[in-house]
Amino acid sequence: MTQTLAHARRPVRQLLAASVGNAVEWYDWYAYTFLATYIAGQIFPKSSGNSLVPLLSTFAVFAVGFFMRPVGGLLMGAVADRHGRRVALTATILLMGGSSLLVGLTPTYASVGILAPVILVAARLLQGLSVGGEFAASTTFLVESAGPGRRGLFSSFQYVSTTIGQLAASGIAAALVSGLGDGQMEGWGWRVPFLVGAVLSLVGFWIRRGAEETLRLTGEGAAQPRPGLFDALRRHPRESLLICGITAGGTIAYYTWTSYLPTYAELNAGIDKADALLAGTLSLAFFALLQPLGGLLSDRYGRKPLLLFFGVGFALLSVPLLRSIGGSFGSLLLVQCAGMVLLTGFTSISAAVNAEIFPARVRAAGIGFPYSLTVALFGGTAPYVGTLFKELGRPGLFPWYVSLLCLVSVAVYLRLPESAHKELD
């Protein structure tokens, strides 16, 4: 009886280990985004008189998204393939907790001068390394932990936990801003979410330490040589390109609908900022609830139908949906929720699809690097591309840009073999 209960609890423990840690990772990541204006005033003051300060400010914003996430995916993915998924998962959450603590304790420019932005940049680089590695390790761990016919369901919790982390960061930041005055927020209030994140990382670390290793459950022989850092890229170039093609449309749609759309609505439809943020928050909660449903559908009917539902839907509807945003809260919320339904066809199963492409020996690194690189190139740049089109006087081109990238992914999905019902290596 005791053994039966332990066996029944194992999937729940595995899901909790991946999901809690992933939520904490993304909570820390988004906390910086929501509080960036307060941080900038203390760490990157315009009145510093030092020309390096604005340069470091730019580097702090861009370096992690466009450089360290792919590096993290490669390095931590290799750790997961060589030493086990659990080792990588505990390493990523400790990295994130340490970097969050470093952000929370960063001295102001007024107290230590240019050392302040240098410390903050270092902390953000560590966060980028952690976030890039987190996807590689947790994706692999989640899918390998799933029982027969449940890989899609387990996969869906990747974005459930990501969204919970984003909502938690937004909620805590909003509570602090509304409860404290500007002086308190600029003085010490902006540090609180990062100190909370450091404590949460310890909780996630404790949960992950009790997780069961999955690498040895995949049939890999212990006598086989451990993979090198670039083995996945060198021996599986086609699979690496497949990850890029699968992800390109998904990442531009995800970042457009979950991060950039409130700003897009403000710039192009004149929607009030508060209404735009509220619509974004409500649609994110709706999005999180949809993920397990998408995963279950893919386990029953296959991955390709959902991927094509997403890709064809966005290729055909990105332009009319974005153009239909009016000046009201209701129209924006409707557009966001419609996009979330389509987006679920990709996000709920992307972890499973990626994991089913690579053999277990190089699975984490094989997923981590091409995925993070594609996200950096197309997802992380979505707000900047959209803003650039606006500045050039051609805002209508951005929906076509989203549609085109989704069409590229559709071409990949059509040639992708169905893998939902195949045994995982």
CSV table of C-alpha atoms in Angstrom, one decimal:
chain,number,residue,atom,x,y,z
A,1,MET,CA,0.0,0.0,0.0
A,2,THR,CA,2.8,2.4,0.9
A,3,GLN,CA,4.6,1.6,-2.4
A,4,THR,CA,1.4,2.2,-4.3
A,5,LEU,CA,0.9,5.6,-2.7
A,6,ALA,CA,4.5,6.6,-3.4
A,7,HIS,CA,4.2,5.6,-7.0
A,8,ALA,CA,1.0,7.6,-7.3
A,9,ARG,CA,2.6,10.7,-5.8
A,10,ARG,CA,5.7,10.5,-8.0
A,11,PRO,CA,4.2,12.3,-11.1
A,12,VAL,CA,2.8,15.0,-8.8
A,13,ARG,CA,6.2,15.5,-7.2
A,14,GLN,CA,7.9,15.6,-10.6
A,15,LEU,CA,5.4,18.2,-11.9
A,16,LEU,CA,5.7,20.3,-8.7
A,17,ALA,CA,9.5,20.2,-8.9
A,18,ALA,CA,9.6,21.5,-12.5
A,19,SER,CA,6.7,23.9,-12.2
A,20,VAL,CA,7.5,25.6,-8.9
A,21,GLY,CA,11.1,26.2,-9.9
A,22,ASN,CA,10.0,27.4,-13.4
A,23,ALA,CA,7.5,29.8,-11.9
A,24,VAL,CA,10.2,31.2,-9.5
A,25,GLU,CA,12.6,31.6,-12.4
A,26,TRP,CA,10.1,33.6,-14.5
A,27,TYR,CA,8.9,35.6,-11.5
A,28,ASP,CA,12.4,36.9,-11.0
A,29,TRP,CA,12.8,37.5,-14.7
A,30,TYR,CA,9.6,39.5,-15.0
A,31,ALA,CA,10.1,41.4,-11.7
A,32,TYR,CA,13.0,43.2,-13.3
A,33,THR,CA,10.8,44.1,-16.4
A,34,PHE,CA,8.0,45.6,-14.3
A,35,LEU,CA,10.3,47.6,-12.0
A,36,ALA,CA,12.9,48.7,-14.6
A,37,THR,CA,12.0,52.4,-14.4
A,38,TYR,CA,12.6,52.5,-10.6
A,39,ILE,CA,15.8,50.6,-11.0
A,40,ALA,CA,17.1,52.9,-13.7
A,41,GLY,CA,16.6,56.0,-11.6
A,42,GLN,CA,18.8,54.6,-8.9
A,43,ILE,CA,21.4,52.6,-10.9
A,44,PHE,CA,21.5,54.5,-14.2
A,45,PRO,CA,20.9,58.2,-13.4
A,46,LYS,CA,20.8,60.5,-16.4
A,47,SER,CA,22.7,63.1,-14.4
A,48,SER,CA,25.7,60.9,-13.7
A,49,GLY,CA,27.9,62.7,-16.1
A,50,ASN,CA,29.6,59.5,-17.1
A,51,SER,CA,29.1,58.4,-20.7
A,52,LEU,CA,29.5,54.7,-19.8
A,53,VAL,CA,26.3,54.7,-17.7
A,54,PRO,CA,23.8,54.9,-20.5
A,55,LEU,CA,25.9,52.4,-22.4
A,56,LEU,CA,25.7,50.0,-19.5
A,57,SER,CA,22.0,50.6,-19.2
A,58,THR,CA,21.5,49.5,-22.8
A,59,PHE,CA,23.7,46.5,-22.3
A,60,ALA,CA,21.8,45.5,-19.2
A,61,VAL,CA,18.5,45.5,-21.1
A,62,PHE,CA,19.7,43.7,-24.2
A,63,ALA,CA,22.6,41.4,-23.3
A,64,VAL,CA,20.6,38.8,-21.4
A,65,GLY,CA,17.9,38.5,-24.0
A,66,PHE,CA,20.1,38.4,-27.0
A,67,PHE,CA,23.2,36.6,-25.7
A,68,MET,CA,23.1,34.8,-22.4
A,69,ARG,CA,19.8,32.9,-22.9
A,70,PRO,CA,21.2,30.8,-25.8
A,71,VAL,CA,24.5,30.4,-23.9
A,72,GLY,CA,22.5,29.2,-20.8
A,73,GLY,CA,20.5,26.8,-23.0
A,74,LEU,CA,23.7,25.3,-24.3
A,75,LEU,CA,25.7,25.2,-21.1
A,76,MET,CA,23.0,24.1,-18.7
A,77,GLY,CA,21.6,21.7,-21.3
A,78,ALA,CA,25.0,20.1,-21.5
A,79,VAL,CA,25.0,19.8,-17.7
A,80,ALA,CA,21.6,18.1,-17.8
A,81,ASP,CA,22.8,15.6,-20.5
A,82,ARG,CA,26.1,14.9,-18.7
A,83,HIS,CA,25.2,14.9,-15.1
A,84,GLY,CA,21.4,14.5,-15.0
A,85,ARG,CA,18.3,16.7,-15.2
A,86,ARG,CA,18.0,17.2,-11.5
A,87,VAL,CA,21.5,18.6,-11.2
A,88,ALA,CA,20.8,21.1,-13.9
A,89,LEU,CA,17.4,22.1,-12.4
A,90,THR,CA,19.0,22.7,-8.9
A,91,ALA,CA,21.8,24.7,-10.6
A,92,THR,CA,19.5,27.0,-12.5
A,93,ILE,CA,17.3,27.8,-9.6
A,94,LEU,CA,20.3,28.6,-7.4
A,95,LEU,CA,21.7,30.8,-10.1
A,96,MET,CA,18.4,32.6,-10.4
A,97,GLY,CA,18.1,33.0,-6.6
A,98,GLY,CA,21.6,34.3,-6.3
A,99,SER,CA,21.2,36.8,-9.1
A,100,SER,CA,17.9,37.9,-7.7
A,101,LEU,CA,19.5,38.6,-4.4
A,102,LEU,CA,22.3,40.4,-6.1
A,103,VAL,CA,19.8,42.7,-7.9
A,104,GLY,CA,18.0,43.3,-4.6
A,105,LEU,CA,21.2,44.3,-2.8
A,106,THR,CA,22.8,46.3,-5.7
A,107,PRO,CA,24.1,49.6,-4.3
A,108,THR,CA,22.9,52.8,-5.8
A,109,TYR,CA,25.0,54.9,-8.3
A,110,ALA,CA,25.1,57.7,-5.7
A,111,SER,CA,26.9,55.4,-3.2
A,112,VAL,CA,29.4,53.5,-5.3
A,113,GLY,CA,29.4,55.2,-8.7
A,114,ILE,CA,29.8,53.2,-11.9
A,115,LEU,CA,30.3,50.0,-9.9
A,116,ALA,CA,26.5,50.0,-9.3
A,117,PRO,CA,25.5,49.4,-13.0
A,118,VAL,CA,28.4,46.9,-13.4
A,119,ILE,CA,26.9,44.8,-10.5
A,120,LEU,CA,23.4,45.0,-12.0
A,121,VAL,CA,24.6,44.0,-15.4
A,122,ALA,CA,26.4,41.0,-13.9
A,123,ALA,CA,23.3,40.0,-12.1
A,124,ARG,CA,21.2,40.2,-15.2
A,125,LEU,CA,23.7,38.2,-17.2
A,126,LEU,CA,23.4,35.4,-14.5
A,127,GLN,CA,19.6,35.6,-14.7
A,128,GLY,CA,19.9,35.2,-18.5
A,129,LEU,CA,22.1,32.2,-18.1
A,130,SER,CA,19.7,30.7,-15.6
A,131,VAL,CA,16.5,31.4,-17.7
A,132,GLY,CA,18.1,29.9,-20.9
A,133,GLY,CA,19.2,26.8,-19.0
A,134,GLU,CA,15.8,26.5,-17.2
A,135,PHE,CA,13.9,25.8,-20.4
A,136,ALA,CA,16.3,23.2,-21.6
A,137,ALA,CA,16.4,21.3,-18.2
A,138,SER,CA,12.8,21.6,-17.2
A,139,THR,CA,11.4,20.8,-20.6
A,140,THR,CA,13.4,17.6,-20.7
A,141,PHE,CA,12.6,16.8,-17.1
A,142,LEU,CA,8.8,17.4,-17.5
A,143,VAL,CA,8.4,15.2,-20.6
A,144,GLU,CA,10.6,12.4,-19.4
A,145,SER,CA,8.6,12.3,-16.1
A,146,ALA,CA,5.3,11.8,-17.9
A,147,GLY,CA,3.6,8.4,-18.0
A,148,PRO,CA,2.4,6.8,-21.2
A,149,GLY,CA,0.0,9.1,-23.1
A,150,ARG,CA,0.6,12.0,-20.8
A,151,ARG,CA,3.6,13.8,-22.3
A,152,GLY,CA,1.4,16.6,-23.8
A,153,LEU,CA,-0.3,17.2,-20.4
A,154,PHE,CA,3.0,17.4,-18.6
A,155,SER,CA,4.4,19.6,-21.3
A,156,SER,CA,1.6,22.1,-20.8
A,157,PHE,CA,2.7,22.9,-17.3
A,158,GLN,CA,5.8,24.6,-18.7
A,159,TYR,CA,3.7,27.6,-19.7
A,160,VAL,CA,1.3,27.3,-16.8
A,161,SER,CA,4.1,27.8,-14.4
A,162,THR,CA,5.7,30.5,-16.6
A,163,THR,CA,2.4,32.5,-16.6
A,164,ILE,CA,2.0,32.1,-12.9
A,165,GLY,CA,5.4,33.5,-12.3
A,166,GLN,CA,4.6,36.4,-14.6
A,167,LEU,CA,1.3,37.1,-12.9
A,168,ALA,CA,3.0,36.9,-9.4
A,169,ALA,CA,5.6,39.4,-10.4
A,170,SER,CA,3.0,41.7,-11.9
A,171,GLY,CA,0.8,41.5,-8.8
A,172,ILE,CA,3.5,42.1,-6.3
A,173,ALA,CA,4.9,45.0,-8.3
A,174,ALA,CA,1.4,46.5,-8.6
A,175,ALA,CA,0.7,46.1,-4.9
A,176,LEU,CA,4.0,47.8,-4.0
A,177,VAL,CA,3.5,50.7,-6.4
A,178,SER,CA,-0.1,51.3,-5.1
A,179,GLY,CA,0.8,50.9,-1.4
A,180,LEU,CA,4.0,52.9,-1.3
A,181,GLY,CA,4.8,56.4,-2.4
A,182,ASP,CA,7.2,57.2,-5.2
A,183,GLY,CA,9.9,58.1,-2.7
A,184,GLN,CA,9.6,54.8,-0.9
A,185,MET,CA,9.5,52.8,-4.2
A,186,GLU,CA,12.7,54.6,-5.4
A,187,GLY,CA,14.4,54.3,-2.1
A,188,TRP,CA,13.8,50.6,-1.1
A,189,GLY,CA,10.5,49.4,-2.4
A,190,TRP,CA,11.8,48.2,-5.8
A,191,ARG,CA,14.2,45.8,-3.9
A,192,VAL,CA,11.5,43.9,-2.1
A,193,PRO,CA,10.3,41.6,-5.0
A,194,PHE,CA,13.9,40.5,-5.7
A,195,LEU,CA,14.5,39.6,-2.1
A,196,VAL,CA,11.2,37.7,-2.1
A,197,GLY,CA,12.4,36.0,-5.2
A,198,ALA,CA,15.6,34.9,-3.5
A,199,VAL,CA,13.6,33.3,-0.7
A,200,LEU,CA,11.3,31.6,-3.2
A,201,SER,CA,14.3,30.2,-5.0
A,202,LEU,CA,15.3,28.4,-1.8
A,203,VAL,CA,11.9,26.8,-1.6
A,204,GLY,CA,12.1,25.7,-5.2
A,205,PHE,CA,15.6,24.3,-4.5
A,206,TRP,CA,14.3,22.2,-1.6
A,207,ILE,CA,11.5,20.8,-3.7
A,208,ARG,CA,13.8,20.0,-6.7
A,209,ARG,CA,16.3,18.2,-4.5
A,210,GLY,CA,13.6,15.6,-3.7
A,211,ALA,CA,12.7,15.1,-7.4
A,212,GLU,CA,13.5,11.8,-9.1
A,213,GLU,CA,16.2,11.8,-11.8
A,214,THR,CA,14.8,11.0,-15.2
A,215,LEU,CA,17.9,10.5,-17.4
A,216,ARG,CA,18.6,7.0,-16.1
A,217,LEU,CA,14.9,6.0,-16.8
A,218,THR,CA,15.3,6.6,-20.5
A,219,GLY,CA,17.3,3.5,-21.3
A,220,GLU,CA,20.6,5.2,-21.6
A,221,GLY,CA,23.5,3.0,-20.7
A,222,ALA,CA,25.7,4.1,-18.0
A,223,ALA,CA,28.8,2.9,-19.9
A,224,GLN,CA,28.2,5.3,-22.8
A,225,PRO,CA,30.5,8.3,-23.0
A,226,ARG,CA,29.1,11.5,-21.8
A,227,PRO,CA,28.1,13.9,-24.7
A,228,GLY,CA,30.3,16.8,-25.5
A,229,LEU,CA,29.2,20.4,-25.4
A,230,PHE,CA,28.4,20.6,-29.1
A,231,ASP,CA,27.4,17.0,-29.8
A,232,ALA,CA,23.8,17.8,-30.4
A,233,LEU,CA,24.6,20.5,-33.0
A,234,ARG,CA,27.3,18.4,-34.6
A,235,ARG,CA,25.4,15.1,-34.8
A,236,HIS,CA,21.9,16.3,-35.2
A,237,PRO,CA,21.9,19.5,-37.4
A,238,ARG,CA,18.6,18.7,-39.0
A,239,GLU,CA,16.9,18.3,-35.6
A,240,SER,CA,18.5,21.6,-34.4
A,241,LEU,CA,17.1,23.4,-37.5
A,242,LEU,CA,13.7,21.8,-36.9
A,243,ILE,CA,13.6,23.3,-33.4
A,244,CYS,CA,14.3,26.8,-34.9
A,245,GLY,CA,11.5,26.3,-37.5
A,246,ILE,CA,9.0,25.0,-34.9
A,247,THR,CA,9.8,27.9,-32.5
A,248,ALA,CA,10.0,30.9,-34.9
A,249,GLY,CA,6.3,31.5,-35.3
A,250,GLY,CA,5.4,30.4,-31.8
A,251,THR,CA,7.9,32.8,-30.1
A,252,ILE,CA,6.9,35.9,-32.1
A,253,ALA,CA,3.2,35.2,-31.4
A,254,TYR,CA,3.8,34.5,-27.7
A,255,TYR,CA,5.8,37.6,-27.0
A,256,THR,CA,3.4,39.7,-29.1
A,257,TRP,CA,0.3,38.5,-27.3
A,258,THR,CA,1.7,38.2,-23.8
A,259,SER,CA,4.1,41.1,-23.5
A,260,TYR,CA,3.8,43.6,-26.4
A,261,LEU,CA,0.1,43.8,-27.1
A,262,PRO,CA,-0.8,46.3,-24.3
A,263,THR,CA,1.9,48.6,-25.6
A,264,TYR,CA,0.8,48.0,-29.2
A,265,ALA,CA,-2.8,48.9,-28.2
A,266,GLU,CA,-1.6,52.1,-26.5
A,267,LEU,CA,0.5,53.2,-29.5
A,268,ASN,CA,-1.9,52.3,-32.3
A,269,ALA,CA,-5.4,52.4,-30.8
A,270,GLY,CA,-5.0,55.0,-28.0
A,271,ILE,CA,-6.2,52.6,-25.3
A,272,ASP,CA,-5.6,53.8,-21.7
A,273,LYS,CA,-2.5,52.3,-20.1
A,274,ALA,CA,-4.4,51.0,-17.1
A,275,ASP,CA,-7.0,49.3,-19.3
A,276,ALA,CA,-4.3,47.8,-21.5
A,277,LEU,CA,-2.5,46.3,-18.5
A,278,LEU,CA,-5.8,45.0,-17.0
A,279,ALA,CA,-6.7,43.3,-20.3
A,280,GLY,CA,-3.2,41.8,-20.4
A,281,THR,CA,-3.5,40.4,-16.9
A,282,LEU,CA,-7.0,38.9,-17.4
A,283,SER,CA,-5.9,37.3,-20.7
A,284,LEU,CA,-2.8,35.8,-19.1
A,285,ALA,CA,-4.9,34.1,-16.4
A,286,PHE,CA,-7.2,32.7,-19.2
A,287,PHE,CA,-4.1,31.5,-21.1
A,288,ALA,CA,-2.8,29.6,-18.1
A,289,LEU,CA,-6.2,27.8,-17.7
A,290,LEU,CA,-6.1,26.7,-21.4
A,291,GLN,CA,-2.7,25.0,-21.3
A,292,PRO,CA,-3.6,21.6,-19.7
A,293,LEU,CA,-6.6,21.3,-22.1
A,294,GLY,CA,-4.2,21.8,-25.1
A,295,GLY,CA,-1.9,19.2,-23.7
A,296,LEU,CA,-4.7,16.6,-23.2
A,297,LEU,CA,-6.0,17.2,-26.7
A,298,SER,CA,-2.5,16.6,-28.2
A,299,ASP,CA,-2.2,13.3,-26.2
A,300,ARG,CA,-5.4,12.1,-27.7
A,301,TYR,CA,-5.4,13.5,-31.3
A,302,GLY,CA,-1.7,14.2,-31.9
A,303,ARG,CA,0.7,17.1,-31.9
A,304,LYS,CA,0.4,18.2,-35.6
A,305,PRO,CA,-3.3,19.1,-35.5
A,306,LEU,CA,-2.7,21.6,-32.6
A,307,LEU,CA,0.5,23.0,-34.2
A,308,LEU,CA,-1.4,23.6,-37.5
A,309,PHE,CA,-4.3,25.1,-35.6
A,310,PHE,CA,-1.9,27.6,-34.1
A,311,GLY,CA,0.2,28.2,-37.2
A,312,VAL,CA,-2.6,28.5,-39.8
A,313,GLY,CA,-4.7,30.5,-37.3
A,314,PHE,CA,-2.1,33.1,-36.7
A,315,ALA,CA,-1.0,33.2,-40.3
A,316,LEU,CA,-4.5,34.0,-41.4
A,317,LEU,CA,-5.8,36.0,-38.4
A,318,SER,CA,-2.8,38.1,-37.1
A,319,VAL,CA,-3.5,41.0,-39.4
A,320,PRO,CA,-7.3,41.1,-38.9
A,321,LEU,CA,-7.0,40.6,-35.2
A,322,LEU,CA,-4.5,43.3,-34.6
A,323,ARG,CA,-6.3,45.7,-36.9
A,324,SER,CA,-9.6,45.1,-35.1
A,325,ILE,CA,-8.3,46.5,-31.8
A,326,GLY,CA,-10.5,49.5,-31.1
A,327,GLY,CA,-10.2,52.2,-28.5
A,328,SER,CA,-12.1,50.2,-25.9
A,329,PHE,CA,-11.1,47.8,-23.1
A,330,GLY,CA,-13.6,45.2,-24.4
A,331,SER,CA,-12.1,45.0,-27.9
A,332,LEU,CA,-8.6,44.6,-26.7
A,333,LEU,CA,-9.6,41.9,-24.2
A,334,LEU,CA,-11.5,40.0,-26.9
A,335,VAL,CA,-8.5,40.2,-29.3
A,336,GLN,CA,-6.1,39.1,-26.6
A,337,CYS,CA,-8.2,36.1,-25.5
A,338,ALA,CA,-8.8,35.0,-29.2
A,339,GLY,CA,-5.0,35.1,-29.7
A,340,MET,CA,-4.5,33.1,-26.5
A,341,VAL,CA,-6.8,30.3,-27.8
A,342,LEU,CA,-4.7,30.1,-31.0
A,343,LEU,CA,-1.4,30.4,-29.1
A,344,THR,CA,-2.3,27.4,-26.9
A,345,GLY,CA,-1.9,25.1,-29.9
A,346,PHE,CA,1.8,25.9,-29.7
A,347,THR,CA,2.6,26.6,-26.1
A,348,SER,CA,0.8,23.7,-24.5
A,349,ILE,CA,2.8,21.1,-26.4
A,350,SER,CA,6.1,22.8,-27.5
A,351,ALA,CA,8.0,21.1,-24.7
A,352,ALA,CA,6.8,17.7,-25.8
A,353,VAL,CA,7.3,18.3,-29.5
A,354,ASN,CA,10.9,19.5,-28.8
A,355,ALA,CA,11.7,16.6,-26.5
A,356,GLU,CA,10.4,14.0,-28.9
A,357,ILE,CA,12.8,15.2,-31.6
A,358,PHE,CA,16.1,14.5,-29.9
A,359,PRO,CA,17.5,11.3,-28.4
A,360,ALA,CA,17.8,11.3,-24.6
A,361,ARG,CA,21.6,11.4,-24.7
A,362,VAL,CA,21.7,15.0,-26.1
A,363,ARG,CA,18.0,16.0,-25.5
A,364,ALA,CA,18.5,19.0,-23.1
A,365,ALA,CA,21.4,20.7,-25.0
A,366,GLY,CA,19.7,19.8,-28.3
A,367,ILE,CA,16.6,21.7,-27.3
A,368,GLY,CA,18.2,24.5,-25.2
A,369,PHE,CA,20.5,26.2,-27.7
A,370,PRO,CA,18.4,26.4,-30.9
A,371,TYR,CA,15.2,27.2,-28.9
A,372,SER,CA,16.8,30.0,-26.9
A,373,LEU,CA,18.6,31.4,-30.0
A,374,THR,CA,15.3,31.5,-31.9
A,375,VAL,CA,13.5,33.2,-29.0
A,376,ALA,CA,16.3,35.8,-28.8
A,377,LEU,CA,16.2,36.5,-32.5
A,378,PHE,CA,12.4,36.6,-33.0
A,379,GLY,CA,10.6,36.6,-29.7
A,380,GLY,CA,12.7,39.0,-27.6
A,381,THR,CA,12.9,41.5,-30.5
A,382,ALA,CA,9.1,41.6,-31.1
A,383,PRO,CA,8.5,44.8,-29.1
A,384,TYR,CA,11.4,46.6,-30.8
A,385,VAL,CA,10.4,45.5,-34.3
A,386,GLY,CA,6.8,46.7,-33.6
A,387,THR,CA,8.1,50.0,-32.2
A,388,LEU,CA,10.4,50.4,-35.2
A,389,PHE,CA,7.6,50.0,-37.7
A,390,LYS,CA,5.6,52.6,-35.7
A,391,GLU,CA,8.5,55.1,-35.8
A,392,LEU,CA,8.9,54.5,-39.6
A,393,GLY,CA,5.3,55.4,-40.0
A,394,ARG,CA,4.3,51.8,-41.1
A,395,PRO,CA,2.7,50.2,-38.0
A,396,GLY,CA,0.5,48.1,-40.2
A,397,LEU,CA,3.6,46.1,-41.3
A,398,PHE,CA,4.0,44.5,-37.9
A,399,PRO,CA,0.9,42.2,-38.1
A,400,TRP,CA,2.2,41.0,-41.5
A,401,TYR,CA,5.6,40.3,-39.9
A,402,VAL,CA,3.9,38.1,-37.3
A,403,SER,CA,1.8,36.4,-39.9
A,404,LEU,CA,4.9,35.7,-42.2
A,405,LEU,CA,6.9,34.0,-39.4
A,406,CYS,CA,3.9,31.8,-38.4
A,407,LEU,CA,3.6,30.8,-42.1
A,408,VAL,CA,7.2,29.7,-42.1
A,409,SER,CA,6.5,27.5,-39.1
A,410,VAL,CA,3.4,26.1,-40.8
A,411,ALA,CA,5.7,24.8,-43.6
A,412,VAL,CA,7.8,23.0,-40.9
A,413,TYR,CA,4.7,21.6,-39.1
A,414,LEU,CA,3.4,20.1,-42.4
A,415,ARG,CA,6.6,18.1,-42.8
A,416,LEU,CA,6.9,17.2,-39.1
A,417,PRO,CA,6.3,13.5,-38.3
A,418,GLU,CA,3.6,12.8,-35.7
A,419,SER,CA,5.3,11.8,-32.5
A,420,ALA,CA,2.5,11.9,-29.8
A,421,HIS,CA,2.0,8.1,-29.7
A,422,LYS,CA,5.6,7.0,-30.2
A,423,GLU,CA,7.6,5.7,-27.3
A,424,LEU,CA,10.1,8.3,-26.0
A,425,ASP,CA,13.7,7.3,-26.2
